[in-house]
Short mmCIF file of C-alpha atoms in Angstrom, two decimals:
data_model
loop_
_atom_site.label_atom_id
_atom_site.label_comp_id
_atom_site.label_asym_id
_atom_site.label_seq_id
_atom_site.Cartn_x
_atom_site.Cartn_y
_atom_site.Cartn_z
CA UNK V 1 12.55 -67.44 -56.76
CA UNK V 2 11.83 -66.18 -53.42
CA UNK V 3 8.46 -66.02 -51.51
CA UNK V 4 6.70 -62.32 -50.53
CA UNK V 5 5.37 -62.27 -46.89
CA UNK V 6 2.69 -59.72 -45.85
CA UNK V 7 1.19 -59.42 -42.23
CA UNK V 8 -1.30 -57.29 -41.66
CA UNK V 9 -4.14 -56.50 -38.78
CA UNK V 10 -6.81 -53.79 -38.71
CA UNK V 11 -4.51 -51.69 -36.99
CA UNK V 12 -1.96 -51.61 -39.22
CA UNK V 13 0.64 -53.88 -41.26
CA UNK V 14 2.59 -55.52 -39.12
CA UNK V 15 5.36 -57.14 -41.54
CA UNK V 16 6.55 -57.18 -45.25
CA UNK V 17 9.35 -58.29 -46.90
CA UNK V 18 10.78 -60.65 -49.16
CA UNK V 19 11.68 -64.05 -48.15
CA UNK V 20 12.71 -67.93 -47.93
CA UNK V 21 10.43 -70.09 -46.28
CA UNK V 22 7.99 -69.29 -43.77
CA UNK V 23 6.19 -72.29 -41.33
CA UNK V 24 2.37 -71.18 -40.46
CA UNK V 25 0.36 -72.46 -37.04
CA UNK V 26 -2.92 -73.56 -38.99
CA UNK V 27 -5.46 -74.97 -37.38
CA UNK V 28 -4.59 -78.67 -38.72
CA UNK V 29 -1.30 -78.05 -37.43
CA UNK V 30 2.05 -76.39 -38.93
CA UNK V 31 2.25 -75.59 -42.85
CA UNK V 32 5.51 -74.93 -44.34
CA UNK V 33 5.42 -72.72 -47.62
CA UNK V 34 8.44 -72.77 -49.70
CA UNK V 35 9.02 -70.96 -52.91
CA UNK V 36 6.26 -72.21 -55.53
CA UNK V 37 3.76 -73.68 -53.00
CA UNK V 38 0.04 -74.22 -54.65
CA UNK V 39 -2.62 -71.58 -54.18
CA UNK V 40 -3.54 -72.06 -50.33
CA UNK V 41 -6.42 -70.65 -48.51
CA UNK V 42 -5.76 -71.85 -44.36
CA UNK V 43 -7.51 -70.54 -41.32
CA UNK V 44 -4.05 -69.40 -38.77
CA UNK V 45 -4.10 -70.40 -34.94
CA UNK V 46 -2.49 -68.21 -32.20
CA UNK V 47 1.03 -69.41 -31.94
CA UNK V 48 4.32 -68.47 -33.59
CA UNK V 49 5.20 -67.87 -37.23
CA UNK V 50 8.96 -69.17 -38.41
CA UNK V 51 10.31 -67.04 -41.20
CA UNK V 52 13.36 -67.60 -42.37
CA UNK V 53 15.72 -65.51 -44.61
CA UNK V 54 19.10 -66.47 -46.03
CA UNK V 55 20.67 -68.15 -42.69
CA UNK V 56 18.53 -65.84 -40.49
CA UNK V 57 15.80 -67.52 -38.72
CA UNK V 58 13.17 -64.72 -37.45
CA UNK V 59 9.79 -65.46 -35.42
CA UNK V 60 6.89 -63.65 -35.19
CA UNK V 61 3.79 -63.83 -32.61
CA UNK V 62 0.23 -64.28 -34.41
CA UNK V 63 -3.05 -64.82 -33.32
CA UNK V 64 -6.41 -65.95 -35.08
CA UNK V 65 -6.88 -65.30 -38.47
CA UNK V 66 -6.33 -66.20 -42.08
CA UNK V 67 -3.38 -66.78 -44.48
CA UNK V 68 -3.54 -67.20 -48.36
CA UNK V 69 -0.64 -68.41 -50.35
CA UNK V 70 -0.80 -66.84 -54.28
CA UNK V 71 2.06 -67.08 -56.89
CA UNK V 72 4.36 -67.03 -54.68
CA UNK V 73 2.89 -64.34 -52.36
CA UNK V 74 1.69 -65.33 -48.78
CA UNK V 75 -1.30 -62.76 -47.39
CA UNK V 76 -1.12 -63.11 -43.80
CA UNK V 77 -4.78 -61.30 -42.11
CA UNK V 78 -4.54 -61.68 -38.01
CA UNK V 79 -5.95 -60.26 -35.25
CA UNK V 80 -3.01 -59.96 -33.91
CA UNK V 81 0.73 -59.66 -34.68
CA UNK V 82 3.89 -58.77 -33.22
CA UNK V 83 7.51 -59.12 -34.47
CA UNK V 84 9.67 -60.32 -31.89
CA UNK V 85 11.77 -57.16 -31.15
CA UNK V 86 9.19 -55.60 -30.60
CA UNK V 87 7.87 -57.35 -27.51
CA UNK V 88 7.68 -56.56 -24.04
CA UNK V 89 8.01 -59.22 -22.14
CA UNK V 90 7.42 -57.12 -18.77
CA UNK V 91 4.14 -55.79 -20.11
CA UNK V 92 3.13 -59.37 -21.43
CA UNK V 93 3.54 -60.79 -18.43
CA UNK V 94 1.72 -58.65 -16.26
CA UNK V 95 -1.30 -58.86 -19.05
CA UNK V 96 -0.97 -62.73 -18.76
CA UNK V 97 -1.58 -62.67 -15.14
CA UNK V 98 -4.55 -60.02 -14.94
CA UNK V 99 -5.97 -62.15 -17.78
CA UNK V 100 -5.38 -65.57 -15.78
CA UNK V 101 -6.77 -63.47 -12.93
CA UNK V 102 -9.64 -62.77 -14.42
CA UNK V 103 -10.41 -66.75 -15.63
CA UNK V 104 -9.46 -67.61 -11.62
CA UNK V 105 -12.06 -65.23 -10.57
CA UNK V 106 -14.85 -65.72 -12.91
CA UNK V 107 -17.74 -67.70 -11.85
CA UNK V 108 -20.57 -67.02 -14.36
CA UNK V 109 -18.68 -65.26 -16.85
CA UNK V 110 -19.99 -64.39 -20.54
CA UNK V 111 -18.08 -67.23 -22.47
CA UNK V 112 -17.11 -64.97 -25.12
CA UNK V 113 -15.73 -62.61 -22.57
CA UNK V 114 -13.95 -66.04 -21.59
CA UNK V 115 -12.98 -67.32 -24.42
CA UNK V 116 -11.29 -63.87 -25.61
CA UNK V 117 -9.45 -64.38 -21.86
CA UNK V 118 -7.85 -68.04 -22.65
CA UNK V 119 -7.10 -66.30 -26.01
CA UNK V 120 -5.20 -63.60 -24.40
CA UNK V 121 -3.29 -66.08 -22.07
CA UNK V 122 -2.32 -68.07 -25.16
CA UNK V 123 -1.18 -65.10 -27.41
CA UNK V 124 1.11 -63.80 -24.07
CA UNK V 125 2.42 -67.56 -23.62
CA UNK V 126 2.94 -67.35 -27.25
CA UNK V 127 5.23 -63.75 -26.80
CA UNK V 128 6.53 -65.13 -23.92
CA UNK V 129 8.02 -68.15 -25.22
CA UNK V 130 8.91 -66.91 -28.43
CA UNK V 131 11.56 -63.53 -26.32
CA UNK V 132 12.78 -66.50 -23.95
CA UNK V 133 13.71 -68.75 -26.12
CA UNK V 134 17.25 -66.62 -27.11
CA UNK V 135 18.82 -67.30 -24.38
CA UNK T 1 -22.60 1.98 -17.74
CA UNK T 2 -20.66 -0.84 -16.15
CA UNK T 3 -17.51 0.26 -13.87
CA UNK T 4 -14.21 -0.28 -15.27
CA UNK T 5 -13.33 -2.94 -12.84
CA UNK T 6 -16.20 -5.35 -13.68
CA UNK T 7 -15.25 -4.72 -17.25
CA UNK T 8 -11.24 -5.90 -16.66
CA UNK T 9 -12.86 -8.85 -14.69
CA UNK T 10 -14.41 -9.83 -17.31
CA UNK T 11 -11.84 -8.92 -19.59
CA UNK T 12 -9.67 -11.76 -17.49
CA UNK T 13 -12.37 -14.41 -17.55
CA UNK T 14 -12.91 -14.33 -21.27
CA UNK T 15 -9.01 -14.52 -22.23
CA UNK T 16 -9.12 -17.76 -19.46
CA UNK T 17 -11.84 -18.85 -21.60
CA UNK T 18 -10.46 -18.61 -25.07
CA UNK T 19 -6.88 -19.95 -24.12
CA UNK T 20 -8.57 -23.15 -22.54
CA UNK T 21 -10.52 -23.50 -25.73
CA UNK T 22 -7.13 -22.99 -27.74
CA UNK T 23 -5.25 -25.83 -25.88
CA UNK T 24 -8.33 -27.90 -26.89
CA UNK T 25 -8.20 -26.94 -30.23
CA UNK T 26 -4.53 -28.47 -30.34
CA UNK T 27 -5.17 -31.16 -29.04
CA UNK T 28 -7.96 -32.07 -30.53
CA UNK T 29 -6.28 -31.45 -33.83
CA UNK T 30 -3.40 -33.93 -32.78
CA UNK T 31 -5.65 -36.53 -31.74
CA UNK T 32 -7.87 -35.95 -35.12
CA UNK T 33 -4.65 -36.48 -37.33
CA UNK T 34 -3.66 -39.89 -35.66
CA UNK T 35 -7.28 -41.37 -35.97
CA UNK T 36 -7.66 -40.27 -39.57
CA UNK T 37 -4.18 -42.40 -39.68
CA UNK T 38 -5.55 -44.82 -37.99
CA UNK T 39 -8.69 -45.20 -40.53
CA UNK T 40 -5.88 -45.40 -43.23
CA UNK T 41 -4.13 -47.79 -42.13
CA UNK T 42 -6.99 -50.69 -42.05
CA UNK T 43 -7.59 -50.18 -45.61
CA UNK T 44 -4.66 -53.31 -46.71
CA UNK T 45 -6.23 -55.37 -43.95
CA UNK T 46 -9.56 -55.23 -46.01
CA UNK T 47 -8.28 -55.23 -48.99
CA UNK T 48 -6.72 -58.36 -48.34
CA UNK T 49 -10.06 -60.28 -46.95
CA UNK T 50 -11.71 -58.82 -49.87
CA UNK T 51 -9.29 -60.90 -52.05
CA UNK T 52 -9.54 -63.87 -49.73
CA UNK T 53 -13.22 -63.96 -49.38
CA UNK T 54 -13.36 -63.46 -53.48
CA UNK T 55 -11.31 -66.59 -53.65
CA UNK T 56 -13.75 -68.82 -51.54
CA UNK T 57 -16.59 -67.28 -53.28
CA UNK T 58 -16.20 -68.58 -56.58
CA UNK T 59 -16.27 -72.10 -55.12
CA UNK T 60 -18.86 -71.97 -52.52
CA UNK T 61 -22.59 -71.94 -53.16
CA UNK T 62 -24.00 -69.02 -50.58
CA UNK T 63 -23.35 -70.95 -47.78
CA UNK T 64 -26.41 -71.34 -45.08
CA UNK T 65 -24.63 -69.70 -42.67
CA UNK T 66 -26.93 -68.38 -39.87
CA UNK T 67 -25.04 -64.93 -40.76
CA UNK T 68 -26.86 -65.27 -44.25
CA UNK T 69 -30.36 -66.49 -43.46
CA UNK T 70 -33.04 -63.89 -43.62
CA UNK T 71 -35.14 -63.64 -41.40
CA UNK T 72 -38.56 -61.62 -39.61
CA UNK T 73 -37.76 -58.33 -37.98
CA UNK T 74 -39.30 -58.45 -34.99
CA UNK T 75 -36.47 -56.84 -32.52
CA UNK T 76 -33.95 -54.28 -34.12
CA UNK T 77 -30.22 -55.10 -32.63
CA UNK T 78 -28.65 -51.45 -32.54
CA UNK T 79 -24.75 -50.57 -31.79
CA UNK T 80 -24.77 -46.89 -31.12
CA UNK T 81 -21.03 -45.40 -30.93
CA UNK T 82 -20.63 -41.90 -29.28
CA UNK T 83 -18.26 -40.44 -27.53
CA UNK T 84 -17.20 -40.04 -23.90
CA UNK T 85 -16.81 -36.58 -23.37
CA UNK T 86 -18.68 -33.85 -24.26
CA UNK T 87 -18.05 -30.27 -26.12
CA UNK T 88 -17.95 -31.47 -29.33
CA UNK T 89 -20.94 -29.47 -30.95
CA UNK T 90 -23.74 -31.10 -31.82
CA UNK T 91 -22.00 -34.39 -32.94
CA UNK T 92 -23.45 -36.87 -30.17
CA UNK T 93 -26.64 -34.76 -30.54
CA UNK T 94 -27.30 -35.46 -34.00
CA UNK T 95 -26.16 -38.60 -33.76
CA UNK T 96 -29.21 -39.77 -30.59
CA UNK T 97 -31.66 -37.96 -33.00
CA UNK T 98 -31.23 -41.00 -35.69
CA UNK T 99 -31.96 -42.77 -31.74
CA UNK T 100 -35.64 -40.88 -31.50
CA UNK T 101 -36.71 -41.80 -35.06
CA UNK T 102 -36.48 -45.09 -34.34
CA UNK T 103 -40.03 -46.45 -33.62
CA UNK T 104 -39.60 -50.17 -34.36
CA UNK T 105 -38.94 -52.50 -30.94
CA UNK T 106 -35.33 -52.41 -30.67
CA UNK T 107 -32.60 -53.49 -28.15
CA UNK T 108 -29.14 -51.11 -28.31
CA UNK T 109 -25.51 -51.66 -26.99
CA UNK T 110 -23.42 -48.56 -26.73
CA UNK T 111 -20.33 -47.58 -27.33
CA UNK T 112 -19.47 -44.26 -25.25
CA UNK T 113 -21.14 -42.63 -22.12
CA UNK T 114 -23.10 -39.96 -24.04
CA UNK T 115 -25.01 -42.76 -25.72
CA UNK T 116 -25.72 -44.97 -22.54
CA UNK T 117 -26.63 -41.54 -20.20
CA UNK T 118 -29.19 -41.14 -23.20
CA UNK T 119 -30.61 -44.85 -23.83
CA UNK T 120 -30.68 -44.82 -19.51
CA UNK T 121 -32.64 -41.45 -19.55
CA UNK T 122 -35.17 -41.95 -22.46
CA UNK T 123 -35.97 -45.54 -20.84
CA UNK T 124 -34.89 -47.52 -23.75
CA UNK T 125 -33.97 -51.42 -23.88
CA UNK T 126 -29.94 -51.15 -22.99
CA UNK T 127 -28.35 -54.36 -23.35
CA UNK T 128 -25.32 -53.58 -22.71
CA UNK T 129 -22.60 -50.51 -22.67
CA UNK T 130 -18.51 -50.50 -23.61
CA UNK T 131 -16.58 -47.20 -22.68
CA UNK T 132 -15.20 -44.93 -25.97
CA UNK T 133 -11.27 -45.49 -25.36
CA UNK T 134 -9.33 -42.36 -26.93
CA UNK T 135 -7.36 -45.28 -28.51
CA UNK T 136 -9.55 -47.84 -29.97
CA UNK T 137 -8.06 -50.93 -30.34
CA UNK T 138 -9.17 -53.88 -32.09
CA UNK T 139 -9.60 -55.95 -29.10
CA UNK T 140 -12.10 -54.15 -27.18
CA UNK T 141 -14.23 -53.42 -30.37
CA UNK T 142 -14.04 -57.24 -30.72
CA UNK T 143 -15.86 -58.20 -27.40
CA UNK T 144 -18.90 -55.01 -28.40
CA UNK T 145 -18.93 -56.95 -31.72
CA UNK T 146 -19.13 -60.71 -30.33
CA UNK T 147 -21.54 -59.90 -27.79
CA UNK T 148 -24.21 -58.20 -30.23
CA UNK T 149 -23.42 -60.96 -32.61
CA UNK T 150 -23.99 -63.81 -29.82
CA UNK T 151 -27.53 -62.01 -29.27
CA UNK T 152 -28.27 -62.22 -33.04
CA UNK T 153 -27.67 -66.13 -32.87
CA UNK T 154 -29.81 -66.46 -29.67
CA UNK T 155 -32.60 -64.40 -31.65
CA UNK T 156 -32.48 -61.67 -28.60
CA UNK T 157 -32.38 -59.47 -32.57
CA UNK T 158 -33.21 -60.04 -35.01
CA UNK T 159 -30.77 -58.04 -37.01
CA UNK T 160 -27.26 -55.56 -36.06
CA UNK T 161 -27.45 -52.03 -37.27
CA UNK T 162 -24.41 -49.12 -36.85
CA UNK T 163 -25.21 -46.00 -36.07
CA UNK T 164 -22.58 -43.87 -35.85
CA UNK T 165 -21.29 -40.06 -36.80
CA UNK T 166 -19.58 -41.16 -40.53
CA UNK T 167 -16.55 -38.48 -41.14
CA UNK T 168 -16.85 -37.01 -44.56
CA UNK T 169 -14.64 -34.15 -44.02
CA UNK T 170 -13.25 -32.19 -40.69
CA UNK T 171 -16.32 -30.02 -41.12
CA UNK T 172 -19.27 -32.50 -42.25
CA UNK T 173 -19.86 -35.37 -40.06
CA UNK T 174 -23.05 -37.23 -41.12
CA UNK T 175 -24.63 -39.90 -38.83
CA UNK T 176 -25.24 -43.37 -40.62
CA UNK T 177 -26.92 -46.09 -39.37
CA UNK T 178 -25.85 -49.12 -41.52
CA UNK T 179 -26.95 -52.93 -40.93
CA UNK T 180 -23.85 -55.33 -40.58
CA UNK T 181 -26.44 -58.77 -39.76
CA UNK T 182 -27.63 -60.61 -41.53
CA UNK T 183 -25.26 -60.07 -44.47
CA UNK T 184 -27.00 -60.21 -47.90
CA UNK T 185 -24.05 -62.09 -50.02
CA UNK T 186 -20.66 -62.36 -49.75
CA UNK T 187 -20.64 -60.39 -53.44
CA UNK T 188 -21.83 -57.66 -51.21
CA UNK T 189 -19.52 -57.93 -48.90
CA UNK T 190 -16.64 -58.27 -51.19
CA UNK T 191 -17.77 -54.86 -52.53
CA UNK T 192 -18.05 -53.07 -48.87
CA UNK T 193 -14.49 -54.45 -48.50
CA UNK T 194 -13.30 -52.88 -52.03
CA UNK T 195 -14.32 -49.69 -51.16
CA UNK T 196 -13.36 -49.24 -47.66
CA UNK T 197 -9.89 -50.04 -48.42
CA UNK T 198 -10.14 -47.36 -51.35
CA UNK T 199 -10.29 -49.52 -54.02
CA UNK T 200 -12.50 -49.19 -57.11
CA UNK T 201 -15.39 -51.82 -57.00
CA UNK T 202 -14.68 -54.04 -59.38
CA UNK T 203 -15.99 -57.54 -60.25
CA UNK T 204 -13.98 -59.53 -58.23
CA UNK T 205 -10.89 -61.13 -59.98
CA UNK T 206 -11.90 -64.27 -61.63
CA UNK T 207 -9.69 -67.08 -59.52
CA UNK T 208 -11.40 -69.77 -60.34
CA UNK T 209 -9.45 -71.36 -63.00
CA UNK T 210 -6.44 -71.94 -60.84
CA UNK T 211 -6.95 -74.53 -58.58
CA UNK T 212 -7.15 -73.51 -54.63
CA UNK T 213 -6.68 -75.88 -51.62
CA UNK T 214 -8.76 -75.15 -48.74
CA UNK T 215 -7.72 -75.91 -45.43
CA UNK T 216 -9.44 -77.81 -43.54
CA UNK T 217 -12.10 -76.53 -46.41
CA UNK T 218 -14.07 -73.75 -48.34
CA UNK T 219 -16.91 -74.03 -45.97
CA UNK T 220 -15.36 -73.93 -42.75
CA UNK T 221 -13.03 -71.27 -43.93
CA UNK T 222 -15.88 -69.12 -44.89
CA UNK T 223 -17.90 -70.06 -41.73
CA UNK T 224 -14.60 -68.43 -39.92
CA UNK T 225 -13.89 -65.86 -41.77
CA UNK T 226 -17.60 -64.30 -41.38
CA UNK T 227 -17.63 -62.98 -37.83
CA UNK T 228 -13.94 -61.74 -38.71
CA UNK T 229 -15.84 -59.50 -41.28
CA UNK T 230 -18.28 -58.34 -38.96
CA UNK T 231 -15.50 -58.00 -35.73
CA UNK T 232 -13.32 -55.97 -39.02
CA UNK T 233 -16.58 -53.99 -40.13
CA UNK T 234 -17.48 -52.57 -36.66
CA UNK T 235 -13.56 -51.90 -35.70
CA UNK T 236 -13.90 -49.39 -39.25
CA UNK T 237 -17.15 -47.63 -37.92
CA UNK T 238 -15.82 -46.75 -35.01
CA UNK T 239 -12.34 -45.42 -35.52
CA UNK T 240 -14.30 -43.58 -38.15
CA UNK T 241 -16.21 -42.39 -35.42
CA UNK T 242 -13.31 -41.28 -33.66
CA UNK T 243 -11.49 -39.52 -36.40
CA UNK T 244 -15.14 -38.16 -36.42
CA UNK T 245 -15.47 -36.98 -32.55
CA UNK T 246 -11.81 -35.67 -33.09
CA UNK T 247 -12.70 -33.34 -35.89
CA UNK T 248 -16.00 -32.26 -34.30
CA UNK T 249 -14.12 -31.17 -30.85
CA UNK T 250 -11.51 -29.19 -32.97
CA UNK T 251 -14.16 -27.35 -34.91
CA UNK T 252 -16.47 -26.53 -31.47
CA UNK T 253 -13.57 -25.36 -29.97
CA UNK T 254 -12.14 -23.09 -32.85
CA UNK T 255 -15.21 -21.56 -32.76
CA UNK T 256 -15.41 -20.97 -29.03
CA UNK T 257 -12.32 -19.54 -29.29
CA UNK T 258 -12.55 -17.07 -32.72
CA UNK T 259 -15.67 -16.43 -30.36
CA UNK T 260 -13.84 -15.45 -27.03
CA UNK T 261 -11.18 -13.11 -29.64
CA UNK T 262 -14.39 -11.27 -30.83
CA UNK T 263 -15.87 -10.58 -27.53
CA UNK T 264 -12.59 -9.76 -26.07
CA UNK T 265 -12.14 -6.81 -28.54
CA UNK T 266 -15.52 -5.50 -28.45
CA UNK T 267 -14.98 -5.50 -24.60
CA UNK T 268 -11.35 -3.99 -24.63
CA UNK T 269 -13.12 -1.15 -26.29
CA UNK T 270 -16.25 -0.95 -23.89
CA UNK T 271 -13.45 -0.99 -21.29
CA UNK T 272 -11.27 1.96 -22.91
CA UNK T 273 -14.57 3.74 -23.46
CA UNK T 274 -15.50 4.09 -20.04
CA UNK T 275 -12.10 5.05 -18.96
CA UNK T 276 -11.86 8.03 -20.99
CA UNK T 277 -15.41 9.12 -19.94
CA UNK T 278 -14.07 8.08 -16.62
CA UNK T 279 -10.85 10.63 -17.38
CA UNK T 280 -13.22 13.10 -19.07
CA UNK T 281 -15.57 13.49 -16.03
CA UNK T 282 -13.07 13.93 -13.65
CA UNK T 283 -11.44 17.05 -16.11
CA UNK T 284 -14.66 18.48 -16.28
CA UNK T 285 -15.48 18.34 -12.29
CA UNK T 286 -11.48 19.70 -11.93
CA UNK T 287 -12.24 22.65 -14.47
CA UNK T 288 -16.06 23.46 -12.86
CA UNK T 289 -14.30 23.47 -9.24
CA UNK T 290 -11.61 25.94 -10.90
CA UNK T 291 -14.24 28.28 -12.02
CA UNK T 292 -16.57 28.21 -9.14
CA UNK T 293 -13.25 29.11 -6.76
#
C-alpha cells in the first residue's frame, strides 16, 4: 500500500508521485501521514515538507495553504512550492535580504504589505535551510 | 504626380513599418502561447480546492463569515486589469468603456497603466494601482487581491467586482466584469471552481458518509481557505487577461502588417508607373528634338 502525493500551486503542479510517508508543517504543528491515514482536512504552514521514498529521504519548501489526506491520496494546495533541486540559494538569499530590507525600512507600512514581507523572509529561511542542510 | 524619389522614400518607410509590426507579431504570438499555458496549468490547483471546499461543505452550516454576509451597496469596489503597453487594438478601449457605464459611486484599483492613466484622467476615485508584469505571478496578484479585500472588511466597499478583457478565442476577447465579494455560497463557489478547471459541474461528490477530521476544525479551515479562493479567483482573471492582451497585440499587429504588404504593392506600382512615364517623356522629348534638328 503506498501513499499518492500531489503538490500543486496556481502556477502550476509542483510535485507528484507515489510514495512512503510524508511529514506536513500544519498549523498545530507537524502531521505525519503514513499509508492508510483517516480522511484529513489541515490548513499547511510555510516550512518544509519530509517525503520519504524507499530509503530516500527528499524535502520540499511549502508555504501557506491546504492539504487533504483521501484513501490514501494526499492533495497538497500551496501558495508556494519548490522541490529542493530546484532552489537557488543565491537568488533566495538576495530576496531574503531586500525583503528584510524592506521590514528594516518600513515605518507605516500597509500590514498586509508586511505581513506578505515576514512571509517572504520565512519561505527564503525555509529554502535556505532546507539546500544547507546537505552538507 | 508625385516624383519617383518621394515614392521610393516612402516605399522604405512602409517596409520599416511592416517588418517592425512582423517582429511584434512573433512575439506577441510567443508570449500568447505561454499565457494560454499558463491559464492551463491552474486548472488542477482549482480543481483540487473545489474538492476540498466540497468536503467542508457538507459539514458546515454557511458559515457567517464576513465574506458571506450581504450587505447594502452603497460604494462599488472595482479591480480593473489592463495592460501596460499599448497597440493592442481596441482591447484596453473596450475594456474602460464597461469603466463609463458605470454610474453607481464606486472606488477602483488597477491593474496596468492604461487603466490608472484613464481612472487619473476621467477624475475617478483611484485607490490604488499595481503595474501589469509580462509574467504574472501569483504573488503580486496576491497583494492587488488582499488590499481590495482589506477595504471590503473596513467597509471602504461595499462589494469587489472584475473587470477584465475574458479570452474566448485569439480573435474574440469580451470584457467581463464579474463580482468575487461577497460570495453567495460556497455551492457557488464549488461550481466556479468546477468549471474553471474544465470540469463538468456536477453536484459535488457526496463525502459525507466517511468521516473527516478537521484540523484545528471545519470552521477555521473554511474561514482560511476563503480569501485563498478569492487571492486564486483574481490570479485566473488576470492571466486570462494576459493570454487576452497577448492575443489582441498579435491580431493588431497582423493586421498592421497584411496592411503595410497591401500598401507596399499598390505603391511599388505607383512607383513603376511614374518611371515609365518618366522613361516615356524623356523618348518623346529625344524623338521631337530629332525631328526639329
Amino acid at each position: 500500500m503506498a501513499l499518492t502525493l500531489e503538490i500543486v500551486t496556481p502556477e502550476s503542479r509542483v510535485y507528484s508521485d507515489t510514495i512512503d510517508t510524508v511529514v506536513i508543517p500544519t498549523t498545530s504543528g507537524e502531521i505525519g501521514i503514513l499509508p492508510g491515514h483517516i480522511p484529513l482536512l489541515t490548513q499547511v504552514q510555510d516550512g518544509e515538507l519530509r517525503v520519504t521514498k524507499g530509503t530516500v529521504v527528499s524535502f520540499l519548501a511549502v508555504g501557506g495553504g491546504f492539504a487533504q489526506v483521501f484513501s490514501n491520496k494526499v492533495s497538497i494546495i500551496a501558495e508556494r512550492a519548490i522541490t529542493e533541486d530546484k532552489i537557488d540559494e543565491k537568488a533566495v538569499e538576495n530576496a531574503m535580504q531586500r525583503a528584510e530590507q524592506a521590514i528594516k525600512d518600513a515605518k507605516d507600512m500597509d500590514p498586509a504589505e508586511f505581513e506578505h514581507l515576514q512571509s517572504m523572509v520565512r519561505f527564503s529561511g525555509t529554502q535556505l535551510a532546507l539546500k544547507r542542510r546537505r552538507r | 504626380m508625385a516624383s519617383t524619389r518621394d515614392i521610393r522614400r516612402r516605399i522604405k518607410s512602409v517596409k520599416n513599418t511592416r517588418q517592425i509590426t512582423k517582429a511584434m507579431e512573433l512575439v506577441a504570438a510567443s508570449k500568447m502561447k505561454k499565457a494560454q499555458a499558463a491559464a492551463l496549468a491552474g486548472r488542477p490547483y482549482a480543481e483540487l480546492m473545489a474538492k476540498m471546499l466540497g468536503a467542508i461543505a457538507d459539514r458546515v452550516e454557511e458559515a457567517q463569515h464576513p465574506f458571506l454576509a450581504k450587505r447594502e451597496i452603497r460604494t462599488r469596489g472595482i479591480i480593473l486589469i489592463t495592460s501596460d503597453k499599448g497597440l493592442c487594438g481596441p482591447l484596453n478601449s473596450n475594456v474602460l468603456k464597461v469603466v463609463t457605464d458605470i454610474k453607481t459611486p464606486a472606488k477602483y484599483a488597477v491593474i496596468g497603466r492604461k487603466g490608472t492613466q484613464f481612472i487619473a484622467r476621467t477624475h475617478r476615485d483611484l485607490l490604488a494601482d499595481f503595474p501589469a508584469n509580462d509574467r504574472t505571478s501569483f504573488a503580486d496578484i496576491k497583494i492587488v487581491a488582499e488590499f481590495m479585500v482589506k477595504q471590503f472588511i473596513e467597509g471602504v466597499v461595499d462589494t469587489v467586482e472584475v473587470i477584465w478583457p475574458r479570452f474566448r478565442n485569439t480573435l474574440v476577447q469580451a470584457p467581463t466584469i464579474m463580482t468575487l465579494l461577497p460570495l453567495t455560497s460556497v455551492k457557488d463557489i464549488i461550481a466556479d471552481l468546477h468549471s474553471d478547471a474544465g470540469l463538468a459541474v456536477t453536484n459535488a461528490t457526496k463525502s459525507a458518509d466517511n468521516p473527516m477530521l478537521f484540523e484545528p476544525d471545519a470552521a477555521s479551515v473554511l474561514e482560511a481557505i476563503l480569501p485563498l479562493y478569492i487571492n486564486r479567483e483574481l490570479f485566473q482573471h488576470a492571466i486570462d487577461a494576459k493570454a487576452s492582451e497577448h492575443s489582441a497585440r498579435m491580431v493588431a499587429m497582423k493586421t498592421a502588417k497584411d496592411n503595410a504588404t497591401k500598401l507596399l504593392g499598390e505603391l511599388t506600382l505607383e512607383y513603376n508607373k511614374a518611371r515609365q512615364a518618366g522613361i516615356t517623356q524623356e523618348i518623346l522629348e529625344i524623338a521631337a528634338a530629332q525631328f526639329a534638328a
